[in-house]
Amino acid sequence: MSQIFKNIVGKFLLGIMLLYSYFSFGQNHIEGTLRLNNFLNKSCSTNIKKITSESVKNILKFDVYYITQETKNIYGEKEKQVNEFIVIDDGQEVNRFEPIKTNTELPELTNYIREDFTLNQENAPHFQALLDYIYPIAEWKPDKREFFFKNGKWYFLRDAYFRTKQGFEITVDSEGKITHICYKMKWDEPESK
């Protein structure tokens, strides 16, 4: 009986010691976390702006947001660092749009297009406006945008290097529904218009 009593008391004391250490160390962790959060709140700001363009609303199924994150005065420097993100919220997750580096298939972007949207001559300027929102062209680059329809595909050209152009190639079915989107790094000049 005394062995059982010692066992119960021992486990009880061990439990109290664990709780004490949890709250003791946890309190310091909470205070440290608050100090770190305070530092970050003073040094960083985040601005989230929903893109309310008609082009975005009429072409994509989901909401698109422009996020600007600014970090300043971290090491006593007066300079600030700015990071910008364009994301899409599908109702369950927030994701960035697929990055473009080389010739790039864009199946996620293809899936974000509304089922009732058809790409035709009338709404091609709206599609170009959508691309300007979700894949903006850097301000320092000259404006080389153009779009046209050729051989059953739409081309939304974004940039030019010497005699070649690059941009989005969009395949549509006979009704104008988008079936495939990719980014191509090179078209020869004769293929344009």
CSV table of C-alpha atoms in Angstrom, one decimal:
chain,number,residue,atom,x,y,z
A,1,MET,CA,0.0,0.0,0.0
A,2,SER,CA,2.8,2.4,0.8
A,3,GLN,CA,4.5,1.6,-2.5
A,4,ILE,CA,1.2,2.5,-4.4
A,5,PHE,CA,1.0,5.7,-2.3
A,6,LYS,CA,4.7,6.6,-3.1
A,7,ASN,CA,4.0,5.9,-6.8
A,8,ILE,CA,0.9,8.2,-6.8
A,9,VAL,CA,2.6,11.0,-4.9
A,10,GLY,CA,5.7,10.7,-7.1
A,11,LYS,CA,3.6,11.0,-10.3
A,12,PHE,CA,1.7,13.9,-8.7
A,13,LEU,CA,4.9,15.8,-7.8
A,14,LEU,CA,6.4,15.1,-11.3
A,15,GLY,CA,3.2,16.5,-12.9
A,16,ILE,CA,3.4,19.6,-10.7
A,17,MET,CA,7.0,20.1,-11.6
A,18,LEU,CA,6.2,19.7,-15.4
A,19,LEU,CA,3.4,22.2,-15.1
A,20,TYR,CA,5.6,24.7,-13.2
A,21,SER,CA,8.4,24.4,-15.7
A,22,TYR,CA,5.9,24.8,-18.6
A,23,PHE,CA,4.4,28.0,-17.2
A,24,SER,CA,7.8,29.3,-16.1
A,25,PHE,CA,9.5,28.8,-19.4
A,26,GLY,CA,6.3,29.6,-21.3
A,27,GLN,CA,6.0,33.0,-19.6
A,28,ASN,CA,9.4,34.0,-20.8
A,29,HIS,CA,8.6,32.8,-24.3
A,30,ILE,CA,5.4,34.8,-24.4
A,31,GLU,CA,7.2,38.0,-23.2
A,32,GLY,CA,9.9,37.4,-25.8
A,33,THR,CA,7.4,36.9,-28.5
A,34,LEU,CA,5.6,40.1,-27.6
A,35,ARG,CA,8.9,42.0,-27.8
A,36,LEU,CA,9.7,40.5,-31.2
A,37,ASN,CA,6.2,41.2,-32.5
A,38,ASN,CA,6.4,44.8,-31.2
A,39,PHE,CA,9.8,45.2,-33.1
A,40,LEU,CA,8.3,43.8,-36.3
A,41,ASN,CA,5.2,46.0,-36.0
A,42,LYS,CA,7.4,49.1,-35.8
A,43,SER,CA,9.6,48.0,-38.6
A,44,CYS,CA,7.3,46.4,-41.1
A,45,SER,CA,4.0,47.2,-42.6
A,46,THR,CA,1.7,45.2,-44.9
A,47,ASN,CA,-0.9,46.6,-47.2
A,48,ILE,CA,-3.5,44.3,-48.8
A,49,LYS,CA,-5.5,45.7,-51.7
A,50,LYS,CA,-8.2,43.8,-53.6
A,51,ILE,CA,-8.0,44.3,-57.3
A,52,THR,CA,-11.6,45.3,-58.3
A,53,SER,CA,-11.0,45.6,-62.0
A,54,GLU,CA,-13.9,44.5,-64.3
A,55,SER,CA,-11.4,42.5,-66.3
A,56,VAL,CA,-10.4,40.5,-63.2
A,57,LYS,CA,-14.0,40.0,-62.0
A,58,ASN,CA,-15.3,39.0,-65.5
A,59,ILE,CA,-12.5,36.7,-66.5
A,60,LEU,CA,-11.3,35.0,-63.3
A,61,LYS,CA,-13.4,32.8,-60.9
A,62,PHE,CA,-11.6,34.1,-57.8
A,63,ASP,CA,-10.5,37.3,-56.1
A,64,VAL,CA,-7.1,38.7,-56.7
A,65,TYR,CA,-5.1,40.8,-54.2
A,66,TYR,CA,-2.1,43.0,-54.4
A,67,ILE,CA,0.1,42.9,-51.3
A,68,THR,CA,2.8,45.4,-50.5
A,69,GLN,CA,5.1,44.6,-47.6
A,70,GLU,CA,7.5,47.3,-46.5
A,71,THR,CA,10.4,46.9,-44.1
A,72,LYS,CA,12.3,49.9,-42.8
A,73,ASN,CA,14.9,51.0,-40.3
A,74,ILE,CA,15.9,47.5,-39.4
A,75,TYR,CA,19.6,48.2,-38.9
A,76,GLY,CA,19.2,52.0,-38.3
A,77,GLU,CA,19.3,52.6,-42.0
A,78,LYS,CA,16.9,55.1,-43.5
A,79,GLU,CA,16.3,52.9,-46.6
A,80,LYS,CA,13.3,50.7,-46.9
A,81,GLN,CA,12.8,47.4,-48.7
A,82,VAL,CA,9.6,46.8,-50.5
A,83,ASN,CA,8.2,43.4,-51.6
A,84,GLU,CA,5.2,43.1,-53.8
A,85,PHE,CA,3.0,40.1,-54.3
A,86,ILE,CA,0.0,39.4,-56.5
A,87,VAL,CA,-2.1,36.5,-55.2
A,88,ILE,CA,-5.4,34.7,-55.9
A,89,ASP,CA,-7.8,33.5,-53.2
A,90,ASP,CA,-9.7,30.4,-54.3
A,91,GLY,CA,-11.8,30.3,-51.2
A,92,GLN,CA,-9.7,27.7,-49.5
A,93,GLU,CA,-6.1,28.8,-50.1
A,94,VAL,CA,-4.2,31.9,-51.2
A,95,ASN,CA,-1.7,31.2,-53.9
A,96,ARG,CA,0.6,33.2,-56.1
A,97,PHE,CA,0.2,33.0,-59.8
A,98,GLU,CA,2.6,30.6,-61.5
A,99,PRO,CA,6.0,32.2,-62.0
A,100,ILE,CA,7.3,32.7,-65.6
A,101,LYS,CA,10.9,32.0,-66.2
A,102,THR,CA,11.3,30.3,-69.5
A,103,ASN,CA,8.7,28.6,-71.8
A,104,THR,CA,6.1,27.9,-69.1
A,105,GLU,CA,2.9,26.0,-69.1
A,106,LEU,CA,0.2,27.7,-67.0
A,107,PRO,CA,-2.4,25.1,-66.1
A,108,GLU,CA,-3.4,26.8,-62.8
A,109,LEU,CA,-4.1,30.1,-64.6
A,110,THR,CA,-6.1,28.1,-67.2
A,111,ASN,CA,-8.2,26.6,-64.4
A,112,TYR,CA,-8.8,30.1,-62.8
A,113,ILE,CA,-10.6,31.3,-65.9
A,114,ARG,CA,-14.4,31.4,-65.6
A,115,GLU,CA,-16.3,28.7,-67.5
A,116,ASP,CA,-18.5,31.3,-69.2
A,117,PHE,CA,-15.7,33.4,-70.5
A,118,THR,CA,-14.9,33.3,-74.2
A,119,LEU,CA,-11.9,35.0,-75.7
A,120,ASN,CA,-12.7,36.9,-78.9
A,121,GLN,CA,-11.9,40.2,-80.6
A,122,GLU,CA,-14.3,42.1,-78.5
A,123,ASN,CA,-12.9,41.1,-75.1
A,124,ALA,CA,-9.3,40.6,-76.0
A,125,PRO,CA,-8.4,44.1,-74.6
A,126,HIS,CA,-9.9,43.0,-71.3
A,127,PHE,CA,-7.8,39.9,-71.3
A,128,GLN,CA,-4.8,42.0,-71.9
A,129,ALA,CA,-5.8,44.2,-69.0
A,130,LEU,CA,-6.1,41.1,-66.8
A,131,LEU,CA,-2.6,40.0,-67.8
A,132,ASP,CA,-1.3,43.5,-66.9
A,133,TYR,CA,-2.7,43.0,-63.4
A,134,ILE,CA,-1.5,39.5,-62.7
A,135,TYR,CA,1.7,39.6,-64.7
A,136,PRO,CA,2.7,43.3,-64.7
A,137,ILE,CA,5.4,44.5,-67.0
A,138,ALA,CA,8.3,46.2,-65.1
A,139,GLU,CA,8.1,50.0,-65.3
A,140,TRP,CA,11.6,50.2,-66.7
A,141,LYS,CA,10.8,48.1,-69.7
A,142,PRO,CA,9.5,49.7,-72.9
A,143,ASP,CA,5.9,48.9,-73.7
A,144,LYS,CA,5.9,46.2,-76.4
A,145,ARG,CA,2.4,44.9,-75.7
A,146,GLU,CA,0.3,43.8,-78.6
A,147,PHE,CA,-2.3,41.0,-79.2
A,148,PHE,CA,-3.6,39.2,-82.2
A,149,PHE,CA,-5.3,36.0,-83.3
A,150,LYS,CA,-3.6,33.6,-85.7
A,151,ASN,CA,-4.0,29.9,-86.6
A,152,GLY,CA,-6.5,29.3,-83.8
A,153,LYS,CA,-4.5,30.9,-81.1
A,154,TRP,CA,-4.4,34.2,-79.4
A,155,TYR,CA,-1.0,35.9,-78.8
A,156,PHE,CA,-0.5,38.5,-76.1
A,157,LEU,CA,3.0,39.7,-76.6
A,158,ARG,CA,4.7,41.4,-73.7
A,159,ASP,CA,8.3,42.0,-74.5
A,160,ALA,CA,10.8,42.1,-77.4
A,161,TYR,CA,14.4,41.4,-77.8
A,162,PHE,CA,16.1,42.3,-81.1
A,163,ARG,CA,13.9,40.6,-83.7
A,164,THR,CA,12.1,38.2,-81.4
A,165,LYS,CA,9.1,38.6,-79.2
A,166,GLN,CA,7.8,36.8,-76.1
A,167,GLY,CA,4.4,36.5,-74.4
A,168,PHE,CA,1.3,34.5,-73.8
A,169,GLU,CA,0.0,31.9,-76.3
A,170,ILE,CA,-3.6,31.0,-75.6
A,171,THR,CA,-5.3,28.2,-77.3
A,172,VAL,CA,-9.1,28.4,-77.7
A,173,ASP,CA,-11.8,26.0,-78.9
A,174,SER,CA,-14.2,26.8,-81.7
A,175,GLU,CA,-16.4,28.7,-79.3
A,176,GLY,CA,-13.6,30.8,-77.9
A,177,LYS,CA,-13.3,29.0,-74.5
A,178,ILE,CA,-9.7,28.9,-73.3
A,179,THR,CA,-8.3,25.4,-73.3
A,180,HIS,CA,-4.6,26.1,-72.8
A,181,ILE,CA,-2.3,29.0,-71.7
A,182,CYS,CA,1.5,29.0,-71.9
A,183,TYR,CA,4.2,31.6,-71.9
A,184,LYS,CA,6.6,31.5,-74.8
A,185,MET,CA,10.0,33.1,-74.7
A,186,LYS,CA,10.5,33.5,-78.4
A,187,TRP,CA,8.5,34.2,-81.6
A,188,ASP,CA,10.2,35.2,-84.8
A,189,GLU,CA,9.1,38.5,-86.1
A,190,PRO,CA,7.3,37.1,-89.2
A,191,GLU,CA,4.9,35.2,-86.9
A,192,SER,CA,3.6,38.5,-85.5
A,193,LYS,CA,0.7,40.2,-87.2
